[in-house]
Structure formats: C-alpha cells, structure tokens
Coordinates of C-alpha atoms in Angstrom, one line a residue:
X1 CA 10.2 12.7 6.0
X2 CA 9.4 9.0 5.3
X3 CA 12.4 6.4 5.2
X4 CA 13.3 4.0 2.6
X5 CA 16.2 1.8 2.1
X6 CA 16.3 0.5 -1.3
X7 CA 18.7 -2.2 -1.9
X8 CA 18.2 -3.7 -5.5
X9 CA 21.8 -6.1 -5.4
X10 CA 22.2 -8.1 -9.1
X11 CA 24.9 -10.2 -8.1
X12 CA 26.1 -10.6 -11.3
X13 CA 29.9 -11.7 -12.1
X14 CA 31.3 -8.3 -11.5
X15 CA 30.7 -9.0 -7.9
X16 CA 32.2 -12.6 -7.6
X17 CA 35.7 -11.5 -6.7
X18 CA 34.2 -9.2 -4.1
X19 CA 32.2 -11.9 -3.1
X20 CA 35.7 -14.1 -2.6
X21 CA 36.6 -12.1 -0.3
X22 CA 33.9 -12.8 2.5
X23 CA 34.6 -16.0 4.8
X24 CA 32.9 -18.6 2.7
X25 CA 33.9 -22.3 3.7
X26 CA 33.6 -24.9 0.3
X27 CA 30.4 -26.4 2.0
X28 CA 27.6 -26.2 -0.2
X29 CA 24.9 -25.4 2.4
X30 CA 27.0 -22.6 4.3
X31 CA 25.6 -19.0 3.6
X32 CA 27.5 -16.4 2.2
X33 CA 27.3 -13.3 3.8
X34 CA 27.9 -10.6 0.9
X35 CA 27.6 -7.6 3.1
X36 CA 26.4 -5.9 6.7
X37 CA 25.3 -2.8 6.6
X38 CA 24.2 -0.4 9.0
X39 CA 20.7 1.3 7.9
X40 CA 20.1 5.1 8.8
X41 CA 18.8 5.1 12.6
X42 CA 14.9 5.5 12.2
X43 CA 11.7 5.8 14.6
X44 CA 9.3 3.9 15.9
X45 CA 6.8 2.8 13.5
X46 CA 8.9 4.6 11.1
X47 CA 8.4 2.7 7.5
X48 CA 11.4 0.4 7.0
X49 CA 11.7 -0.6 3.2
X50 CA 14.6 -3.2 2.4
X51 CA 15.0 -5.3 -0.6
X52 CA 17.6 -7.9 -1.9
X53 CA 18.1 -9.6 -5.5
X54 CA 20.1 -12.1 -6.8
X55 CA 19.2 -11.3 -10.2
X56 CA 16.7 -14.4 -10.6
X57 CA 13.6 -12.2 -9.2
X58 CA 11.7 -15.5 -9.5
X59 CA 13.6 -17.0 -6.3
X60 CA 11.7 -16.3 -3.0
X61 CA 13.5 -14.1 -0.5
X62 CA 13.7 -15.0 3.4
X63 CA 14.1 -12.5 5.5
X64 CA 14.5 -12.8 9.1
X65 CA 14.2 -10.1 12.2
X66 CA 16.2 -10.5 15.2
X67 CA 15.3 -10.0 17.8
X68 CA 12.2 -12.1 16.9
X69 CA 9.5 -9.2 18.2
X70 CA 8.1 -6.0 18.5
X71 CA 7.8 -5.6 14.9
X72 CA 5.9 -6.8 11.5
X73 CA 7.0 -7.5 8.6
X74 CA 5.2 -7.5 4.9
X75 CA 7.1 -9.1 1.9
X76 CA 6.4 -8.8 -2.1
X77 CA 9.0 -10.1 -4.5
X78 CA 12.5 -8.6 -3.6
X79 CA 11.1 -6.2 -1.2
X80 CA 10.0 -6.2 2.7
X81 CA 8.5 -3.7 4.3
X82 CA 9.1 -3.0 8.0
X83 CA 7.7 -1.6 11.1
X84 CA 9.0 -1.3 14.6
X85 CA 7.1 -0.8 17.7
X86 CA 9.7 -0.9 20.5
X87 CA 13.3 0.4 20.2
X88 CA 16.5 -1.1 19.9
X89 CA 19.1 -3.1 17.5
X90 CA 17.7 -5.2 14.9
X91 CA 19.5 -7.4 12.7
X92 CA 17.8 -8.2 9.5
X93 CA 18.8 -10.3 7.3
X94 CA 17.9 -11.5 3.6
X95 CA 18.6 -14.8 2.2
X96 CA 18.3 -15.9 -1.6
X97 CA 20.2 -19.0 -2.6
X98 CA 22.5 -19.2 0.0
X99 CA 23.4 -15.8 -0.5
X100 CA 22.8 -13.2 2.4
X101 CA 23.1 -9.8 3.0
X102 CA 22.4 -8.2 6.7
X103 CA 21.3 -5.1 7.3
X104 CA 21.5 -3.7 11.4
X105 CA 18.9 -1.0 12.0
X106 CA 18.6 1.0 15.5
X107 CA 15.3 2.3 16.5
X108 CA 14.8 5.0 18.5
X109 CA 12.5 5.7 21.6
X110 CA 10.8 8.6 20.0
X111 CA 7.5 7.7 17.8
X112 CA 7.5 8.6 14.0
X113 CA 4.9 11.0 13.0
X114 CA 3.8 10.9 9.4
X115 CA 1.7 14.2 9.7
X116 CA -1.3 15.2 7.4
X117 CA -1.7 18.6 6.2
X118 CA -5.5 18.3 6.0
X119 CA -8.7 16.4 7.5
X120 CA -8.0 12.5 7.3
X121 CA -9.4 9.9 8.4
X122 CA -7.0 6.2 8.9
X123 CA -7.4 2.6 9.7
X124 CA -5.1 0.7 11.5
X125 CA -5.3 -2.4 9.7
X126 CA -6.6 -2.4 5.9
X127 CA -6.0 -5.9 4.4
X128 CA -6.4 -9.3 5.7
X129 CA -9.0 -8.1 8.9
X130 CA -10.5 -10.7 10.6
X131 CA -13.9 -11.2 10.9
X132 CA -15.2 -8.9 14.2
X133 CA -11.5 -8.0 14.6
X134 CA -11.6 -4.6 15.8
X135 CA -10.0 -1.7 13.5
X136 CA -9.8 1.8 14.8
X137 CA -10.2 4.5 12.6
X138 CA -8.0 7.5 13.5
X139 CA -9.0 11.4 13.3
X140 CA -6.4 13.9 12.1
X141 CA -6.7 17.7 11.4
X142 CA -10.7 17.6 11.8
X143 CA -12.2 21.1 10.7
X144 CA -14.4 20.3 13.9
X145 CA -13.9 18.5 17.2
X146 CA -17.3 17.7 17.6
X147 CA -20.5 16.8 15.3
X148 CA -18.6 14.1 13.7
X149 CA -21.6 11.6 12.1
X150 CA -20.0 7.8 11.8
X151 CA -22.0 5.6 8.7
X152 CA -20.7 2.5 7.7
X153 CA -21.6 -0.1 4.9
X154 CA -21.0 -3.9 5.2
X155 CA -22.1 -6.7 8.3
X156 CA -21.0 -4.3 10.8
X157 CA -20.5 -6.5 14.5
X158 CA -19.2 -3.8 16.6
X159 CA -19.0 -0.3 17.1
X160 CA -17.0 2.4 19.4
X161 CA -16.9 5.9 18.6
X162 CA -16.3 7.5 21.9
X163 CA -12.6 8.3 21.5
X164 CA -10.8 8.9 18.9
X165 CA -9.6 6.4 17.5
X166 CA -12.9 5.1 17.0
X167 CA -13.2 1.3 16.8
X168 CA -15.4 -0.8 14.1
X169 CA -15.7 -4.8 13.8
X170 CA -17.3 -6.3 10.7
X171 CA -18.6 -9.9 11.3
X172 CA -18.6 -11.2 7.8
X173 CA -18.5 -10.2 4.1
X174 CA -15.5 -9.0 1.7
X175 CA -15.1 -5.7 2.7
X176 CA -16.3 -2.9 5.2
X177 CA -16.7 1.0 4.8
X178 CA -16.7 3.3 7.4
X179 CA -17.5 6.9 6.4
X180 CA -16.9 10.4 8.6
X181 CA -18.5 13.6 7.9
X182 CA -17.7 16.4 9.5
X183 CA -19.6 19.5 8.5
X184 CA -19.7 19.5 4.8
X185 CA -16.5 17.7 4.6
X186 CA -16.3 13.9 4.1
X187 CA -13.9 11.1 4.7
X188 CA -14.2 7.6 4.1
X189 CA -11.9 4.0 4.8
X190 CA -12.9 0.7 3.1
X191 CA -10.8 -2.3 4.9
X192 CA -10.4 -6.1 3.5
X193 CA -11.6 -8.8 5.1
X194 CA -9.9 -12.4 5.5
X195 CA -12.1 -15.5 5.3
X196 CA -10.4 -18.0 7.1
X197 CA -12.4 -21.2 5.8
X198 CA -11.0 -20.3 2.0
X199 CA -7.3 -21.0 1.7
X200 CA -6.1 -20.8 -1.9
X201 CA -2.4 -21.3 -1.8
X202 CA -2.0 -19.9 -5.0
X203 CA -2.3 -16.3 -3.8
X204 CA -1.5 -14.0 -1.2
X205 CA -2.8 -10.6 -0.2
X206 CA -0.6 -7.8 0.8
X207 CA -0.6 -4.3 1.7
X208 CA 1.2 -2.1 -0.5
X209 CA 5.3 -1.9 -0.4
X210 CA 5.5 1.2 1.3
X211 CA 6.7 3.9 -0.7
X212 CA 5.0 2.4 -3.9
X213 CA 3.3 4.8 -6.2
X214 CA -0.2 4.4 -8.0
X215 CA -0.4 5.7 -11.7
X216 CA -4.2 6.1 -12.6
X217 CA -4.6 6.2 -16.6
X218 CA -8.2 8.0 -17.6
X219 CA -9.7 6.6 -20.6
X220 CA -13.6 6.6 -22.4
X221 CA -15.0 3.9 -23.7
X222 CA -18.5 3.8 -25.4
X223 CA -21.7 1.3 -24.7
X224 CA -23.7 -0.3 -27.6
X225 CA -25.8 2.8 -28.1
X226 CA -23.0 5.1 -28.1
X227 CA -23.1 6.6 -24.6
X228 CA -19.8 7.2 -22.8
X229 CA -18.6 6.2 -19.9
X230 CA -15.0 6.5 -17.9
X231 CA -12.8 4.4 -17.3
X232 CA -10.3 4.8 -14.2
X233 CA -7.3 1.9 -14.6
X234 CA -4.4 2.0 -11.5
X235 CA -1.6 0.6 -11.8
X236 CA 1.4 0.3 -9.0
X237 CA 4.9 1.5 -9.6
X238 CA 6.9 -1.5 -8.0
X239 CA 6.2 -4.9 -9.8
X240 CA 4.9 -7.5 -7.2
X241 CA 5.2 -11.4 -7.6
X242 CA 3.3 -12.0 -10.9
X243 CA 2.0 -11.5 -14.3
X244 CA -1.8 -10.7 -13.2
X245 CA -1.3 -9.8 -10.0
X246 CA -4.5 -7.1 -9.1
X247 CA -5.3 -4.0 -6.6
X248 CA -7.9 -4.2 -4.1
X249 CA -10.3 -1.9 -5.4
X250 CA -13.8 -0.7 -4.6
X251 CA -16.0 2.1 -6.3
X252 CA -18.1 4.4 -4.0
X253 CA -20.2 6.6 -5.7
X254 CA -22.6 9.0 -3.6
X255 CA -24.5 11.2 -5.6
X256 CA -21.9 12.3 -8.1
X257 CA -18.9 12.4 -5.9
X258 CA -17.1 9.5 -6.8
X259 CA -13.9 7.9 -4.7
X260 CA -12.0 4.8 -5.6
X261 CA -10.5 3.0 -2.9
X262 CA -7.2 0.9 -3.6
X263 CA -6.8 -1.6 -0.6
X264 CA -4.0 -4.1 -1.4
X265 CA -3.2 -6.5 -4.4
X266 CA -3.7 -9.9 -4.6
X267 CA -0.5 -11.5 -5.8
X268 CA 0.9 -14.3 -6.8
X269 CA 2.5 -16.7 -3.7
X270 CA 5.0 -17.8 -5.8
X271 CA 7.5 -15.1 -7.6
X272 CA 7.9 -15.5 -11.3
X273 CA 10.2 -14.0 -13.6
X274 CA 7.8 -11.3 -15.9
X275 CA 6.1 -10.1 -12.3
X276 CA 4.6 -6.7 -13.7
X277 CA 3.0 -4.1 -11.7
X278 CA -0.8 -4.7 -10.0
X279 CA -3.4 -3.4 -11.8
X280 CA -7.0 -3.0 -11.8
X281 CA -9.9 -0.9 -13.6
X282 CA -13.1 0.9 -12.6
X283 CA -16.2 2.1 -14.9
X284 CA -18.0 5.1 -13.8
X285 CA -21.3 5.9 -15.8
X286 CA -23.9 8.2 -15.4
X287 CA -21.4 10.7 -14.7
X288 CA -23.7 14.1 -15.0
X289 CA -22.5 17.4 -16.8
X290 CA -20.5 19.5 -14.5
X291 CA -17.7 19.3 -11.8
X292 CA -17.4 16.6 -9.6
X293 CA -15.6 15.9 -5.9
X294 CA -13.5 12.8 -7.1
X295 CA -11.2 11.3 -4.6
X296 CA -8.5 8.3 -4.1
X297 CA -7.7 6.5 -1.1
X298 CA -4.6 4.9 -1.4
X299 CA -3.6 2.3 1.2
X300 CA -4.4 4.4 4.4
X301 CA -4.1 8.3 2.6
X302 CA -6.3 10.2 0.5
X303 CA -5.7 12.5 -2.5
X304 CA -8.8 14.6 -3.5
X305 CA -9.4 16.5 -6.8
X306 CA -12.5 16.8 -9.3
X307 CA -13.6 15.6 -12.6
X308 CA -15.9 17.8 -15.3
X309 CA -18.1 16.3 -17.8
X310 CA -18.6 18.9 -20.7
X311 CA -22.1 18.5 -22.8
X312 CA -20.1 17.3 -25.7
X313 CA -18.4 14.6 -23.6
X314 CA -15.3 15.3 -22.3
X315 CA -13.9 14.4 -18.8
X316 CA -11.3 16.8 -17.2
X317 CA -9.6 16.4 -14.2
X318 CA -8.5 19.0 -12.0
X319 CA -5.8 17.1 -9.7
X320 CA -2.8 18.3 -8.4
X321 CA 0.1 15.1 -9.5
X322 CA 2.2 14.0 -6.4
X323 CA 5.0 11.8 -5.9
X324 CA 2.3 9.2 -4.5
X325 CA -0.6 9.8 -7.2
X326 CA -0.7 10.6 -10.5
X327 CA -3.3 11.1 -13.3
X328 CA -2.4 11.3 -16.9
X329 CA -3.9 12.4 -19.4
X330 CA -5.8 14.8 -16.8
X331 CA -8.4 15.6 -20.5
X332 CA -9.6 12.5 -22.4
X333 CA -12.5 12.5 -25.1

C-alpha cells in the first residue's frame, strides 16, 4: 500500500506554550525546532509525502534532506514529495519562518513495488525531459510477451525497444507520445519537455504531489449552430501555489477512442494566499453515436472506461470512481 505522511501544522497560539518548551535562545535568527518525529520505516522508491505550515500558506517552505543524496525531492506549496533510491537514515527537515520541524525516516534495502492489476505501460520521467534525454517506458502485466508495435508522435531523436524498459529521446518540441499496442489492447505515455533557452521565473512545473487526486467534471456546451460537444474539465485535489495554476494536458483522439493525458501543472513559483487547485479543460467534438473506449492517464497510471452518445445527445459514462479518479455527473445532456 502506498505511504503518505501528511503533516498540515497551523501553528496558531494554542501551540505557543508548547512551543516554549523547546530550546529556543532570544536570538532572532536561531531556528526553533517545534518537533522531531520519526516517520513509519518505508522502501526504496517508496512515495514519501511530507508537508509543513505555519498558517501563512503564502510563505515558501525549505526543506532539506540529509544526507544530501540518493534521493529527489518535488515541492508544491506546503507539501514535498519524496523518493529514496538507497537505504538508510534520513533527516528531513522543514523550515518556514524560522520555525522547523524534523522528520527522521529509515529506508529499507528492499525495493517498493506499486503493482498494476492490468496491462500498463509507464515512463520514468514525465515533466521537465530534456531534449534527447532518454525516458524508458516500462511494461507491466502485458496480455502478450511478444508482438508488441511501438508508434510514437513528436521529434522523436532516439529509439530502443529491445528490452523492456524500452528507451525513447525526443530532440525538440513540447511534448512526445509513445504509444504500445499489444494485440487489440492499447497503451499510451505523453511526457513534457523542458526548453532550456526559455526561463520564465514566474512559473514552475511540477509533477503531481503524490497522492493527489483528479476530479473530472463532464459538461455540454453547444456551437453557434447548435451542435454539441463535451466538455472534460480536471481539477486536482490538493491546492498548489496559485490562483491559476494549470494541468498539463493533452487530447489524443484515435478514431473515436478518446484519452486525455494529465502531465503536471504549471504553477505559480511564488506561493500566494488563495492557491486553488490546478485545473484545465478539454473539448471533444465529433463524438459519433455509440460507445466509446475513453481513457485517463494520470501522472504515470491509467484508468480506462467508456463514454455513449445517444441520437438525442446525451453523453454517459461508464467508469468505475476510485480513490485516484473520479467522474461526476457520469450522465450530462
């Protein structure tokens, strides 16, 4: 079962004559240390998630891992989100103001398996890819072990599909797809790329806080002539750093089976006070009458489910709600 750790502390003044208690000299620039605790014992590259408030969410937590290595690290507002590739004791620490709280984590020797109960296919790097940094593409549960038929969309600059994982460099552009059929069955992985000549301090992009949820709202719009068309809007359960802060998105349609991909989100570098959850939207016209395959890929998962179009223009969606992806209303007219 995945780990989380979820600290939310609102040092409010209920906490001060705890807080008196701690070794706290009258200089200004010392840190208080409010509290160590010691975090369940996890695995390696088991997810970590940590997080640490003041009550002031617009204040930017530090947070620092030692020992400095064999790990990385991915921060949104109050949270951090933690990965460990060897094992050992870790001392992580969060500081906001002066104030800090430590957390010591031991990480075992044995590797954390976040198993699949079905075909998958997963990417070990989704945001922020280099260009012709090579990305392997991992096969789990495949209905075949052979016949598998690689495409990909984008500037593709490298390719490797001898072994499994399979490796993929793209040498430019915004994004890269790389698409697995096996049999009749399909799987597909859209990654992010960086450009390192654009730096616009203003925003950062980040893979999702682990554990974070999506919540996809259905709705129907109609065009100037009256057709309808459907609209798909995602937004994530935790808040991130800002107002407008958006999901990665990208729309593939082939044929009419339709999967929206949900990378990232672009967020604000700076936290503000009313940070609301990402959020983005997709249109899908031309939907034909009848059942559709109609999937999600969420960070590095996918959920799969269909959508029907009745003749008088209703879209129904037969999806089974999860404590990662949700869909509601599941009928919308």
């Amino acid at each position: 079962m995945k780990n989380r750790y979820n600290l939310p502390l609102l040092l409010m003044l209920c906490l001060m004559a705890f807080a008196c208690k701690k070794n706290i000299t009258s200089d200004s620039a010392a840190i208080n240390n409010l509290f160590t605790d010691t975090v369940p014992a996890i695995k390696l590259n088991e997810p970590q998630l940590l997080s640490f408030s003041n009550g002031n969410n617009a204040s930017i937590v530090k947070w620092r891992v030692f020992p400095n290595s064999n790990y990385s690290i991915s921060t949104a507002g109050i949270y951090a989100s933690l990965l460990f590739r060897k094992a050992g004791v870790y001392s992580v620490s969060a500081n906001l103001n002066n104030t800090q709280a430590t957390y010591i984590i031991t990480v075992s020797d044995s590797f954390y398996s976040d198993l699949d109960s079905g075909f998958s296919l997963r990417a070990s790097k989704i945001v922020n890819v280099l260009p012709n940094e090579a990305v392997g593409f991992t096969v789990n549960n495949s209905p075949n072990s052979s016949g598998f038929v690689w495409t990909t969309t984008g500037n593709i600059s490298s390719a490797n599909t001898a072994s499994n994982p399979a490796f993929f460099g793209f040498g430019s552009g915004s994004t890269g797809t790389v698409t697995l059929m096996v049999g009749n069955q399909t799987r597909s992985r859209t990654i992010w790329l960086a450009n390192p000549l654009v730096n616009n301090p203003s925003i950062d992009t980040v893979p999702f806080i682990f554990f974070d949820k999506l919540i996809i709202t259905p709705s129907v719009q109609k065009d100037g002539t009256g057709n309808k068309f459907l609209i798909i809007t995602a937004n994530t359960g935790y808040n991130y750093q800002g107002s407008t802060d958006s999901i990665l998105n990208i729309l593939e349609t082939t044929g009419q089976e339709f999967t929206v991909n949900y990378g990232g989100v672009v967020m604000a570098s700076v936290p503000s006070a009313n940070a609301k959850p990402a959020s983005c939207s997709n249109i899908i016209k031309n939907m034909s009458v009848g059942a559709h395959a109609f999937r999600i890929n969420f960070g590095d998962d996918t959920y799969t489910g269909t959508v029907t179009l009745s003749a008088s223009g209703t879209y129904t969606f037969n999806w089974a709600n999860n404590n990662e992806v949700s869909i509601y209303p599941l009928v919308v007219q």
